[in-house]
Coordinates of C-alpha atoms in Angstrom, one line a residue:
Chain A
X1 CA -36.3 -116.9 -104.8
X2 CA -35.6 -116.2 -101.1
X3 CA -37.3 -118.0 -98.2
X4 CA -38.1 -116.9 -94.7
X5 CA -39.0 -118.5 -91.4
X6 CA -41.1 -116.8 -88.7
X7 CA -41.2 -118.5 -85.3
X8 CA -43.4 -117.7 -82.4
X9 CA -42.4 -119.6 -79.2
X10 CA -45.3 -119.7 -76.7
X11 CA -45.7 -121.4 -73.4
X12 CA -47.9 -124.2 -74.8
X13 CA -47.7 -123.8 -78.6
X14 CA -45.0 -123.0 -81.1
X15 CA -46.0 -121.5 -84.4
X16 CA -43.7 -121.7 -87.4
X17 CA -44.4 -119.9 -90.7
X18 CA -42.6 -120.2 -94.0
X19 CA -42.8 -117.6 -96.8
X20 CA -41.1 -116.6 -99.9
X21 CA -40.6 -113.0 -101.2
X22 CA -44.2 -112.8 -102.3
X23 CA -46.4 -114.8 -100.1
X24 CA -47.0 -116.9 -97.0
X25 CA -46.5 -120.6 -97.9
X26 CA -47.6 -122.3 -94.7
X27 CA -48.0 -121.9 -90.9
X28 CA -47.5 -125.0 -88.7
X29 CA -48.6 -125.3 -85.1
X30 CA -46.5 -127.5 -82.9
X31 CA -46.9 -128.4 -79.2
X32 CA -44.3 -126.7 -76.9
X33 CA -43.0 -128.6 -73.9
X34 CA -42.2 -125.7 -71.6
X35 CA -41.4 -128.0 -68.6
X36 CA -38.6 -129.6 -70.7
X37 CA -36.8 -126.3 -70.9
X38 CA -35.7 -123.9 -73.7
X39 CA -33.0 -126.0 -75.4
X40 CA -35.4 -128.9 -75.9
X41 CA -38.0 -126.7 -77.5
X42 CA -35.4 -125.2 -79.8
X43 CA -34.7 -128.8 -81.1
X44 CA -38.4 -129.3 -81.7
X45 CA -38.4 -126.0 -83.7
X46 CA -35.5 -127.1 -85.9
X47 CA -37.1 -130.5 -86.5
X48 CA -40.4 -129.0 -87.5
X49 CA -38.9 -126.2 -89.6
X50 CA -36.7 -128.7 -91.5
X51 CA -39.7 -130.9 -92.1
X52 CA -41.7 -127.9 -93.4
X53 CA -38.8 -127.1 -95.8
X54 CA -38.6 -130.6 -97.2
X55 CA -42.4 -130.9 -97.6
X56 CA -42.1 -127.7 -99.7
X57 CA -39.2 -129.1 -101.6
X58 CA -36.6 -126.6 -100.4
X59 CA -33.5 -127.2 -98.4
X60 CA -33.2 -125.8 -94.9
X61 CA -30.2 -123.9 -96.1
X62 CA -32.4 -122.1 -98.6
X63 CA -33.8 -120.1 -95.7
X64 CA -32.5 -116.5 -96.1
X65 CA -33.4 -115.2 -92.7
X66 CA -35.5 -115.9 -89.6
X67 CA -37.7 -113.8 -87.3
X68 CA -38.1 -115.2 -83.8
X69 CA -40.7 -114.1 -81.3
X70 CA -39.6 -114.9 -77.7
X71 CA -41.8 -114.7 -74.5
X72 CA -39.6 -112.5 -72.4
X73 CA -37.7 -109.2 -72.4
X74 CA -35.4 -109.0 -75.5
X75 CA -32.6 -106.7 -76.5
X76 CA -33.2 -106.9 -80.3
X77 CA -30.0 -105.0 -81.1
X78 CA -27.7 -107.3 -79.2
X79 CA -29.9 -110.3 -80.0
X80 CA -30.1 -111.3 -76.4
X81 CA -32.9 -112.5 -74.1
X82 CA -32.6 -110.0 -71.1
X83 CA -35.0 -111.7 -68.7
X84 CA -37.9 -114.1 -68.6
X85 CA -40.7 -114.4 -66.1
X86 CA -40.6 -118.1 -65.0
X87 CA -40.7 -119.2 -68.7
X88 CA -37.7 -120.7 -70.6
X89 CA -35.2 -119.2 -68.1
X90 CA -32.3 -121.0 -69.8
X91 CA -32.7 -118.7 -72.9
X92 CA -30.7 -115.9 -71.2
X93 CA -27.2 -116.1 -72.7
X94 CA -28.3 -118.2 -75.7
X95 CA -26.3 -117.5 -78.9
X96 CA -29.1 -116.9 -81.5
X97 CA -26.8 -116.0 -84.4
X98 CA -24.9 -119.3 -84.0
X99 CA -28.2 -121.3 -83.8
X100 CA -29.6 -119.7 -86.9
X101 CA -26.3 -120.1 -88.8
X102 CA -25.6 -123.7 -87.8
X103 CA -29.1 -125.0 -88.5
X104 CA -30.2 -122.9 -91.5
X105 CA -27.2 -120.9 -92.7
X106 CA -29.5 -117.9 -92.0
X107 CA -29.6 -114.5 -90.3
X108 CA -31.9 -114.0 -87.4
X109 CA -34.0 -111.1 -85.9
X110 CA -35.0 -111.7 -82.3
X111 CA -37.8 -109.7 -80.6
X112 CA -40.2 -110.0 -77.7
X113 CA -43.4 -111.9 -78.6
X114 CA -45.9 -109.1 -77.9
X115 CA -43.8 -106.8 -80.0
X116 CA -43.8 -109.3 -82.9
X117 CA -47.6 -109.6 -82.6
X118 CA -47.8 -105.8 -82.6
X119 CA -45.6 -105.7 -85.8
X120 CA -47.9 -108.3 -87.4
X121 CA -51.1 -106.4 -86.6
X122 CA -49.6 -103.0 -87.4
X123 CA -48.1 -103.9 -90.8
X124 CA -50.6 -106.6 -91.9
X125 CA -53.7 -106.6 -89.7
X126 CA -56.1 -104.3 -87.8
X127 CA -53.4 -101.8 -87.1
X128 CA -52.6 -100.8 -90.7
X129 CA -54.6 -97.5 -90.6
X130 CA -52.8 -96.2 -87.4
X131 CA -49.6 -94.5 -86.5
X132 CA -50.1 -94.8 -82.7
X133 CA -51.4 -98.0 -81.3
X134 CA -51.1 -100.6 -78.5
X135 CA -51.4 -104.3 -78.9
X136 CA -52.4 -106.4 -75.9
X137 CA -52.0 -110.1 -75.8
X138 CA -54.5 -111.7 -73.4
X139 CA -53.5 -115.2 -72.6
X140 CA -51.7 -117.1 -69.8
X141 CA -50.1 -113.8 -69.0
X142 CA -50.7 -110.3 -70.4
X143 CA -48.2 -108.8 -72.9
X144 CA -48.2 -105.4 -74.5
X145 CA -46.3 -103.6 -77.2
X146 CA -46.6 -100.0 -78.4
X147 CA -46.2 -98.1 -81.7
X148 CA -45.8 -94.4 -81.5
X149 CA -45.4 -92.1 -84.5
X150 CA -45.1 -95.1 -86.7
X151 CA -42.2 -96.6 -84.8
X152 CA -42.0 -99.6 -82.5
X153 CA -41.4 -98.2 -79.0
X154 CA -38.3 -99.8 -77.4
X155 CA -36.9 -97.6 -74.7
X156 CA -33.4 -97.2 -73.2
X157 CA -33.3 -100.9 -72.0
X158 CA -35.7 -102.4 -74.6
X159 CA -38.6 -102.7 -72.2
X160 CA -40.7 -99.6 -72.9
X161 CA -44.3 -100.4 -73.7
X162 CA -43.6 -104.1 -73.1
X163 CA -44.6 -104.4 -69.4
X164 CA -48.2 -103.3 -69.5
X165 CA -49.2 -106.6 -67.9
X166 CA -47.2 -105.3 -64.9
X167 CA -48.9 -102.0 -64.3
X168 CA -50.4 -102.2 -60.9
X169 CA -54.2 -101.8 -61.1
X170 CA -54.6 -102.6 -57.4
X171 CA -51.7 -101.3 -55.3
X172 CA -52.7 -103.5 -52.3
X173 CA -53.6 -106.5 -54.5
X174 CA -52.4 -110.0 -55.3
X175 CA -48.7 -110.8 -55.5
X176 CA -47.6 -111.2 -59.1
X177 CA -45.0 -113.8 -60.4
X178 CA -42.8 -110.7 -61.2
X179 CA -42.7 -109.8 -57.5
X180 CA -44.9 -106.7 -57.8
X181 CA -48.4 -106.3 -56.3
X182 CA -51.7 -106.0 -58.1
X183 CA -50.3 -106.3 -61.6
X184 CA -53.0 -106.6 -64.4
X185 CA -51.6 -110.1 -65.0
X186 CA -51.9 -111.0 -61.3
X187 CA -55.5 -109.7 -61.1
X188 CA -57.1 -110.9 -64.3
X189 CA -55.4 -113.5 -66.4
X190 CA -55.6 -117.3 -67.0
X191 CA -53.1 -117.8 -64.2
X192 CA -55.4 -116.5 -61.5
X193 CA -58.8 -117.4 -62.9
X194 CA -59.3 -120.4 -60.7
X195 CA -58.6 -118.3 -57.6
X196 CA -60.9 -115.5 -58.7
X197 CA -63.7 -118.0 -59.2
X198 CA -63.2 -120.0 -56.0
X199 CA -62.9 -116.8 -53.9
X200 CA -66.5 -115.8 -55.0
X201 CA -68.8 -116.1 -52.0
X202 CA -71.4 -118.1 -54.1
X203 CA -68.8 -120.4 -55.7
X204 CA -70.4 -123.6 -54.2
X205 CA -73.7 -122.9 -56.0
X206 CA -72.0 -122.2 -59.4
X207 CA -71.9 -124.5 -62.4
X208 CA -68.2 -123.7 -62.5
X209 CA -67.7 -126.1 -59.5
X210 CA -68.2 -129.1 -61.8
X211 CA -65.6 -128.1 -64.3
X212 CA -62.2 -129.8 -64.2
X213 CA -60.5 -126.8 -65.7
X214 CA -61.7 -123.2 -65.7
X215 CA -60.9 -121.2 -68.8
X216 CA -62.0 -117.8 -70.0
X217 CA -63.8 -119.6 -72.8
X218 CA -66.1 -121.5 -70.4
X219 CA -66.4 -118.5 -68.1
X220 CA -67.7 -116.4 -71.0
X221 CA -70.0 -119.2 -72.1
X222 CA -71.5 -119.6 -68.7
X223 CA -71.8 -115.9 -67.9
X224 CA -75.4 -115.6 -69.3
X225 CA -76.7 -118.3 -66.9
X226 CA -74.4 -118.2 -63.9
X227 CA -74.0 -115.4 -61.4
X228 CA -70.4 -116.4 -60.3
X229 CA -69.3 -116.6 -64.0
X230 CA -70.9 -113.3 -64.8
X231 CA -69.4 -111.5 -61.7
X232 CA -65.9 -112.8 -62.4
X233 CA -66.1 -112.1 -66.1
X234 CA -67.2 -108.5 -65.4
X235 CA -64.4 -108.1 -62.8
X236 CA -61.8 -109.2 -65.3
X237 CA -63.3 -106.8 -68.0
X238 CA -63.2 -104.0 -65.4
X239 CA -59.6 -104.7 -64.7
X240 CA -58.7 -104.9 -68.4
X241 CA -60.6 -101.7 -69.0
X242 CA -58.7 -99.9 -66.2
X243 CA -55.4 -101.1 -67.7
X244 CA -56.4 -100.1 -71.2
X245 CA -57.2 -96.6 -69.9
X246 CA -53.8 -96.3 -68.2
X247 CA -52.1 -97.5 -71.5
X248 CA -53.9 -94.8 -73.4
X249 CA -53.0 -92.2 -70.8
X250 CA -49.3 -93.4 -71.1
X251 CA -48.9 -93.7 -74.8
X252 CA -51.6 -91.4 -76.3
X253 CA -52.7 -94.3 -78.6
X254 CA -55.4 -93.9 -81.2
X255 CA -56.1 -97.6 -81.4
X256 CA -56.0 -100.6 -79.0
X257 CA -55.8 -104.1 -80.5
X258 CA -56.6 -107.1 -78.4
X259 CA -55.1 -110.5 -79.4
X260 CA -55.6 -114.0 -78.0
X261 CA -57.8 -117.0 -78.0
X262 CA -60.1 -115.2 -75.6
X263 CA -61.1 -112.9 -78.5
X264 CA -63.5 -115.7 -79.5
X265 CA -65.7 -113.7 -77.1
X266 CA -65.0 -110.3 -78.8
X267 CA -68.7 -109.6 -79.1
X268 CA -68.8 -109.2 -75.4
X269 CA -65.3 -107.9 -74.7
X270 CA -65.0 -105.2 -77.3
X271 CA -68.2 -103.2 -76.5
X272 CA -67.6 -103.6 -72.7
X273 CA -64.1 -102.1 -72.9
X274 CA -65.1 -99.6 -75.5
X275 CA -67.9 -98.2 -73.3
X276 CA -65.5 -97.9 -70.3
X277 CA -62.8 -96.2 -72.4
X278 CA -65.3 -93.8 -73.9
X279 CA -66.6 -93.0 -70.4
X280 CA -63.4 -92.9 -68.4
X281 CA -60.3 -92.2 -70.6
X282 CA -59.2 -88.6 -70.9
X283 CA -59.0 -88.2 -74.7
X284 CA -60.3 -84.7 -75.7
X285 CA -59.2 -85.3 -79.3
X286 CA -61.8 -88.0 -79.9
X287 CA -62.5 -91.7 -79.5
X288 CA -59.9 -94.5 -79.2
X289 CA -60.6 -97.4 -81.6
X290 CA -61.0 -100.7 -79.6
X291 CA -60.4 -103.6 -81.9
X292 CA -59.7 -107.3 -82.0
X293 CA -56.7 -108.6 -84.0
X294 CA -57.2 -109.4 -87.6
X295 CA -54.5 -112.1 -87.6
X296 CA -55.3 -113.2 -84.1
X297 CA -53.2 -116.2 -83.0
X298 CA -51.0 -115.8 -86.1
X299 CA -50.1 -112.1 -85.4
X300 CA -46.8 -113.1 -83.8
X301 CA -45.6 -115.4 -86.6
X302 CA -46.7 -112.9 -89.3
X303 CA -44.8 -110.2 -87.4
X304 CA -41.8 -112.5 -87.3
X305 CA -42.0 -113.2 -91.0
X306 CA -42.3 -109.4 -91.6
X307 CA -39.1 -108.7 -89.7
X308 CA -37.2 -111.7 -91.3
X309 CA -37.8 -110.0 -94.7
X310 CA -36.5 -106.7 -93.3
X311 CA -33.1 -108.1 -92.2
Chain B
X1 CA -29.0 -58.1 -75.5
X2 CA -32.2 -60.2 -75.7
X3 CA -34.5 -60.7 -72.7
X4 CA -36.8 -63.6 -72.0
X5 CA -39.8 -64.3 -69.8
X6 CA -40.7 -67.7 -68.2
X7 CA -44.1 -68.0 -66.7
X8 CA -45.5 -70.9 -64.6
X9 CA -49.2 -70.5 -63.9
X10 CA -50.3 -72.7 -61.0
X11 CA -53.6 -73.1 -59.2
X12 CA -52.4 -71.0 -56.2
X13 CA -49.2 -69.3 -57.3
X14 CA -47.8 -67.8 -60.4
X15 CA -44.0 -67.7 -61.0
X16 CA -42.5 -65.3 -63.4
X17 CA -38.8 -65.4 -64.4
X18 CA -36.8 -62.9 -66.3
X19 CA -33.5 -63.7 -68.0
X20 CA -31.1 -62.3 -70.6
X21 CA -29.0 -64.4 -72.9
X22 CA -26.5 -65.3 -70.2
X23 CA -28.3 -65.5 -66.9
X24 CA -31.4 -65.5 -64.8
X25 CA -32.1 -62.0 -63.6
X26 CA -35.0 -62.6 -61.2
X27 CA -37.9 -64.9 -60.3
X28 CA -41.1 -63.4 -58.8
X29 CA -43.8 -65.3 -57.1
X30 CA -47.3 -63.9 -57.4
X31 CA -50.6 -65.1 -55.9
X32 CA -53.0 -66.7 -58.4
X33 CA -56.7 -66.2 -58.1
X34 CA -58.0 -69.4 -59.7
X35 CA -61.6 -68.7 -58.7
X36 CA -61.5 -65.4 -60.7
X37 CA -60.8 -67.3 -63.9
X38 CA -58.1 -67.5 -66.5
X39 CA -58.4 -64.0 -68.1
X40 CA -58.1 -62.3 -64.7
X41 CA -54.9 -64.1 -63.9
X42 CA -53.5 -63.3 -67.3
X43 CA -53.9 -59.6 -66.4
X44 CA -52.1 -60.2 -63.1
X45 CA -49.3 -61.8 -65.1
X46 CA -48.9 -58.9 -67.5
X47 CA -48.9 -56.4 -64.6
X48 CA -46.3 -58.3 -62.6
X49 CA -44.1 -58.9 -65.7
X50 CA -44.2 -55.3 -66.8
X51 CA -43.3 -54.3 -63.2
X52 CA -40.3 -56.7 -63.3
X53 CA -39.2 -55.2 -66.6
X54 CA -39.3 -51.6 -65.3
X55 CA -37.6 -52.5 -62.0
X56 CA -34.8 -53.9 -64.2
X57 CA -34.8 -50.8 -66.4
X58 CA -36.0 -52.5 -69.6
X59 CA -39.1 -52.0 -71.6
X60 CA -41.8 -54.7 -71.8
X61 CA -41.2 -54.6 -75.5
X62 CA -37.5 -55.6 -75.0
X63 CA -38.8 -59.1 -74.3
X64 CA -37.7 -61.3 -77.2
X65 CA -39.8 -64.4 -76.3
X66 CA -41.8 -66.0 -73.6
X67 CA -42.1 -69.6 -72.3
X68 CA -45.5 -70.3 -70.7
X69 CA -46.2 -73.3 -68.5
X70 CA -50.0 -74.0 -68.3
X71 CA -51.7 -76.5 -65.9
X72 CA -53.7 -78.6 -68.5
X73 CA -53.2 -80.5 -71.7
X74 CA -51.4 -78.4 -74.3
X75 CA -50.8 -78.7 -78.1
X76 CA -47.5 -77.0 -78.2
X77 CA -47.4 -77.1 -82.0
X78 CA -50.7 -75.3 -82.5
X79 CA -50.2 -73.2 -79.3
X80 CA -53.6 -74.3 -77.9
X81 CA -54.8 -75.5 -74.5
X82 CA -56.6 -78.8 -75.4
X83 CA -58.3 -79.4 -72.1
X84 CA -58.1 -78.5 -68.4
X85 CA -59.3 -80.5 -65.5
X86 CA -61.5 -78.1 -63.5
X87 CA -58.7 -75.5 -63.6
X88 CA -58.8 -72.3 -65.8
X89 CA -61.4 -73.9 -68.2
X90 CA -61.7 -70.6 -70.1
X91 CA -58.1 -71.0 -71.4
X92 CA -59.3 -73.4 -74.1
X93 CA -59.5 -71.3 -77.3
X94 CA -57.3 -68.5 -76.0
X95 CA -55.0 -66.8 -78.6
X96 CA -51.6 -67.0 -77.1
X97 CA -49.7 -65.5 -80.0
X98 CA -51.9 -62.4 -79.9
X99 CA -51.5 -62.0 -76.1
X100 CA -47.7 -62.2 -76.3
X101 CA -47.5 -59.9 -79.3
X102 CA -49.9 -57.3 -77.9
X103 CA -48.4 -57.1 -74.4
X104 CA -44.7 -57.7 -75.1
X105 CA -44.2 -57.7 -78.9
X106 CA -42.8 -61.2 -78.2
X107 CA -43.0 -64.7 -79.5
X108 CA -44.4 -67.4 -77.2
X109 CA -43.9 -71.1 -76.6
X110 CA -46.8 -72.8 -74.7
X111 CA -46.4 -76.1 -72.9
X112 CA -48.0 -78.2 -70.2
X113 CA -46.7 -77.3 -66.7
X114 CA -45.4 -80.8 -65.8
X115 CA -43.5 -80.9 -69.2
X116 CA -42.0 -77.5 -68.5
X117 CA -40.8 -78.7 -65.0
X118 CA -39.4 -81.7 -66.8
X119 CA -37.5 -79.6 -69.2
X120 CA -36.2 -77.5 -66.3
X121 CA -34.9 -80.5 -64.4
X122 CA -33.7 -82.3 -67.5
X123 CA -31.7 -79.4 -68.9
X124 CA -30.6 -77.6 -65.8
X125 CA -31.4 -79.8 -62.7
X126 CA -31.2 -83.3 -61.4
X127 CA -32.0 -84.8 -64.8
X128 CA -28.9 -83.5 -66.6
X129 CA -27.1 -86.9 -66.6
X130 CA -30.0 -88.8 -68.1
X131 CA -31.4 -89.5 -71.5
X132 CA -34.6 -91.3 -70.2
X133 CA -36.4 -89.9 -67.2
X134 CA -39.8 -89.1 -65.8
X135 CA -40.6 -86.0 -63.7
X136 CA -43.5 -86.2 -61.3
X137 CA -45.0 -83.1 -59.7
X138 CA -46.7 -83.9 -56.4
X139 CA -49.0 -81.1 -55.4
X140 CA -52.7 -80.4 -55.4
X141 CA -52.9 -82.9 -58.3
X142 CA -50.2 -85.1 -59.7
X143 CA -48.5 -84.3 -63.0
X144 CA -46.0 -86.3 -65.1
X145 CA -43.8 -85.7 -68.1
X146 CA -41.4 -88.0 -69.8
X147 CA -38.1 -87.8 -71.7
X148 CA -37.2 -90.8 -73.8
X149 CA -34.0 -91.0 -75.9
X150 CA -33.2 -87.4 -75.1
X151 CA -36.5 -86.1 -76.5
X152 CA -39.6 -84.9 -74.7
X153 CA -42.3 -87.4 -75.2
X154 CA -45.4 -85.8 -76.7
X155 CA -47.5 -88.4 -78.5
X156 CA -50.0 -88.2 -81.4
X157 CA -52.4 -85.8 -79.5
X158 CA -49.8 -84.2 -77.2
X159 CA -50.8 -86.2 -74.1
X160 CA -48.3 -89.0 -74.0
X161 CA -46.5 -89.2 -70.6
X162 CA -48.6 -86.3 -69.4
X163 CA -51.4 -88.2 -67.6
X164 CA -49.5 -90.3 -65.1
X165 CA -51.7 -88.8 -62.4
X166 CA -54.6 -90.6 -64.1
X167 CA -53.2 -94.1 -64.2
X168 CA -55.6 -96.2 -62.1
X169 CA -53.8 -97.8 -59.1
X170 CA -57.1 -99.0 -57.7
X171 CA -59.5 -100.1 -60.4
X172 CA -62.4 -100.2 -57.9
X173 CA -61.3 -97.0 -56.1
X174 CA -62.3 -93.4 -55.6
X175 CA -63.9 -91.4 -58.4
X176 CA -61.4 -88.9 -59.8
X177 CA -62.2 -85.3 -61.0
X178 CA -61.2 -86.6 -64.5
X179 CA -64.1 -89.1 -64.4
X180 CA -62.0 -92.2 -64.0
X181 CA -61.8 -94.5 -60.9
X182 CA -58.8 -95.0 -58.6
X183 CA -56.4 -92.5 -60.3
X184 CA -53.2 -91.9 -58.5
X185 CA -54.4 -88.3 -58.0
X186 CA -57.7 -89.5 -56.6
X187 CA -56.1 -91.9 -54.2
X188 CA -53.1 -89.9 -52.8
X189 CA -52.9 -86.2 -53.4
X190 CA -53.7 -83.0 -51.5
X191 CA -57.2 -83.0 -52.9
X192 CA -58.1 -86.2 -51.0
X193 CA -55.9 -86.0 -48.0
X194 CA -58.6 -84.8 -45.6
X195 CA -60.8 -87.7 -46.7
X196 CA -58.0 -90.3 -46.3
X197 CA -57.3 -89.0 -42.8
X198 CA -60.9 -88.8 -41.6
X199 CA -61.7 -92.3 -43.0
X200 CA -59.0 -93.8 -40.7
X201 CA -60.8 -95.8 -37.9
X202 CA -58.7 -94.1 -35.2
X203 CA -59.1 -90.6 -36.6
X204 CA -60.9 -89.3 -33.4
X205 CA -57.8 -90.2 -31.3
X206 CA -55.4 -88.5 -33.7
X207 CA -53.6 -85.1 -33.3
X208 CA -54.8 -84.4 -36.8
X209 CA -58.4 -83.8 -35.4
X210 CA -57.3 -80.4 -34.0
X211 CA -55.8 -79.1 -37.2
X212 CA -57.8 -76.6 -39.3
X213 CA -56.1 -77.7 -42.5
X214 CA -54.4 -81.0 -43.2
X215 CA -51.4 -80.8 -45.5
X216 CA -48.8 -83.3 -46.4
X217 CA -46.3 -81.2 -44.5
X218 CA -48.1 -81.6 -41.2
X219 CA -48.9 -85.2 -42.0
X220 CA -45.2 -85.9 -42.4
X221 CA -44.3 -83.9 -39.3
X222 CA -46.8 -85.8 -37.1
X223 CA -46.0 -89.3 -38.5
X224 CA -43.4 -90.1 -35.9
X225 CA -45.8 -89.6 -33.0
X226 CA -49.2 -90.3 -34.4
X227 CA -50.5 -93.6 -35.7
X228 CA -53.1 -92.1 -38.1
X229 CA -50.6 -89.7 -39.6
X230 CA -48.1 -92.6 -40.0
X231 CA -50.7 -94.9 -41.6
X232 CA -52.0 -92.4 -44.1
X233 CA -48.5 -91.2 -44.9
X234 CA -47.4 -94.8 -45.7
X235 CA -50.6 -95.4 -47.7
X236 CA -49.8 -92.4 -49.9
X237 CA -46.1 -93.5 -50.2
X238 CA -47.3 -97.0 -51.2
X239 CA -49.6 -95.5 -53.8
X240 CA -46.9 -93.3 -55.2
X241 CA -44.5 -96.2 -55.3
X242 CA -47.0 -98.3 -57.2
X243 CA -47.5 -95.5 -59.7
X244 CA -43.7 -94.9 -60.1
X245 CA -43.3 -98.6 -60.8
X246 CA -46.0 -98.5 -63.5
X247 CA -44.3 -95.4 -65.1
X248 CA -40.9 -97.2 -65.1
X249 CA -42.6 -100.2 -66.8
X250 CA -44.3 -97.9 -69.3
X251 CA -41.3 -95.6 -70.3
X252 CA -38.2 -97.6 -69.3
X253 CA -36.9 -94.6 -67.5
X254 CA -33.4 -94.6 -65.8
X255 CA -34.3 -91.8 -63.4
X256 CA -37.4 -90.6 -61.6
X257 CA -37.4 -87.0 -60.4
X258 CA -40.0 -85.8 -57.8
X259 CA -40.9 -82.2 -57.7
X260 CA -43.1 -80.2 -55.2
X261 CA -43.3 -78.6 -51.8
X262 CA -43.8 -82.0 -50.3
X263 CA -40.2 -82.8 -51.1
X264 CA -39.3 -80.9 -47.9
X265 CA -39.8 -84.4 -46.6
X266 CA -37.5 -86.0 -49.2
X267 CA -35.5 -87.7 -46.4
X268 CA -38.5 -89.9 -45.8
X269 CA -40.0 -90.0 -49.3
X270 CA -36.9 -90.9 -51.4
X271 CA -35.7 -93.9 -49.5
X272 CA -39.2 -95.3 -49.1
X273 CA -40.0 -95.2 -52.8
X274 CA -36.5 -96.3 -53.7
X275 CA -36.8 -99.4 -51.6
X276 CA -40.2 -100.3 -53.1
X277 CA -38.9 -99.7 -56.7
X278 CA -35.7 -101.7 -56.0
X279 CA -37.9 -104.6 -54.7
X280 CA -40.8 -104.5 -57.1
X281 CA -40.0 -102.9 -60.4
X282 CA -38.8 -105.2 -63.2
X283 CA -35.5 -103.7 -64.3
X284 CA -33.0 -106.4 -65.1
X285 CA -30.6 -103.8 -66.4
X286 CA -30.0 -102.3 -63.0
X287 CA -31.4 -99.7 -60.5
X288 CA -33.6 -96.7 -61.3
X289 CA -32.3 -93.5 -59.7
X290 CA -35.0 -92.0 -57.5
X291 CA -34.3 -88.3 -57.0
X292 CA -35.7 -85.0 -55.8
X293 CA -35.7 -82.0 -58.0
X294 CA -32.7 -79.7 -57.9
X295 CA -34.7 -76.6 -58.9
X296 CA -37.8 -77.7 -57.0
X297 CA -40.6 -75.1 -57.2
X298 CA -38.7 -73.2 -59.9
X299 CA -38.4 -76.2 -62.2
X300 CA -41.4 -75.0 -64.3
X301 CA -40.2 -71.4 -64.7
X302 CA -36.6 -72.4 -65.5
X303 CA -38.0 -74.9 -68.1
X304 CA -40.2 -72.0 -69.5
X305 CA -37.1 -69.7 -69.8
X306 CA -35.2 -72.5 -71.4
X307 CA -37.8 -72.9 -74.1
X308 CA -38.2 -69.1 -74.5
X309 CA -34.6 -69.0 -75.5
X310 CA -35.1 -71.9 -78.0
X311 CA -37.8 -70.2 -80.1

């Protein structure tokens, strides 16, 4: 029997999955400490993965191969992190083969995290029926990955389809952490939510004033009873819709799959974006399917396990 | 000896090229009458092409094959116009094979006009050194076409890379003829130039007031001496730059080639967009080449001749 690890390193959580040739054995969810840097988190990962192995009565050296989802631009061929956007910057230059070999005696496949989530949904989730799709991860930032003609889109420098969060939807808009202006991520993501809310002219009268932390979850919850929450929610939905339409125009996708904790509110998000896309996207062939992820938060780790088994 | 026709049907001009196996014989430029509909213009094309043949002492039935560039979405496999955007709407459903056979006894290859211009530049112009590039036609509207990994990008429904003019760069912006909001084409193209200029608060003091028609050519000419012209010119350059950055983020292109009469002002346009792209695009691998077309207005007809020879 062969065993596989799938690892999805996020800014706040690390997900680690263990499987054999036939089935998923377990997924563990570990706290990331982004502020302590990349190397520190890699140690946490080894510790947790070794623990998972021994709980399941296998040795860490029984791991055949590892799929690793990293939050930054990745050259999957050379197994290198190309660039990060203010997250785990010290991962550029890291020797992934060495790390996998020394700690697990295993081979490793490294890929960008949105691409891994895309692989997960495309091979095992909501994307199974489609040959051309885009996966959008809505979280602290916004990530995208694209499948065209049943192949993961990579591009000359491994960044095609990966930078949908950095399409400008407002050419004169907010400065993004990437340096560009009016990126989707800079206009409507968790990073800027507090600013969006506090810039609303009626902010002082809003229930949001009393909250210590403003998340999309409480924004969506309050929207039915609070004008500021409703306005900002709709503004974000309009921005995501505009972005989704540009993605469809770019990649000619037949399906769009949204991933992230925010999809708890999929009953509001999906029909809103679907209506905008039906009305505004130029798709004379028919209607684009607007879907929420089947695997949701586990899409990345399932994608990583899928690729580990393909090495 | 085999002979080939390349035809580029535009909104105001039709370009017709004639070549043999070895060289271009002639390109003629004929006035289009868009308002008289598609069928009428197809008759003009036959008349002009037959005239070119007889001037060159060949029969119209000596034409081996035809490449045809059409201004709308095209299914090149089924040889069908999928959709038009308020231009030659009666071309949907037209039988291209029949037309080519009846008039010239020839085979035909039909493709979108921006894609044909892209083929022209990629195979015979400024795009020759590149495997991954985007061609942008700046004219009445804005068209795009993409080459990735040395292949023309088509997509599931033949519209991938073709709708760059309809990426929203201003999600709350102007209504576009396509129905979407804030499209590049709706924010900065010849169609909206008059509005952009007359909306400027200082319009009444501008030299542009006295012009009967406002074109990008006179906007660029006046920009050194007229604040309104300068402001609107820079606004358009900012919008095009934001769009170019989104295209690069989408398709991971190593080169961007700009086509159109407006490239008479390439000494202003290229360095402006280049500076913005260098500053704002996320390309850790290096710098994207920002180029003007080598074949310029003939890119489409040269691309059409190239494809005619490939049938």
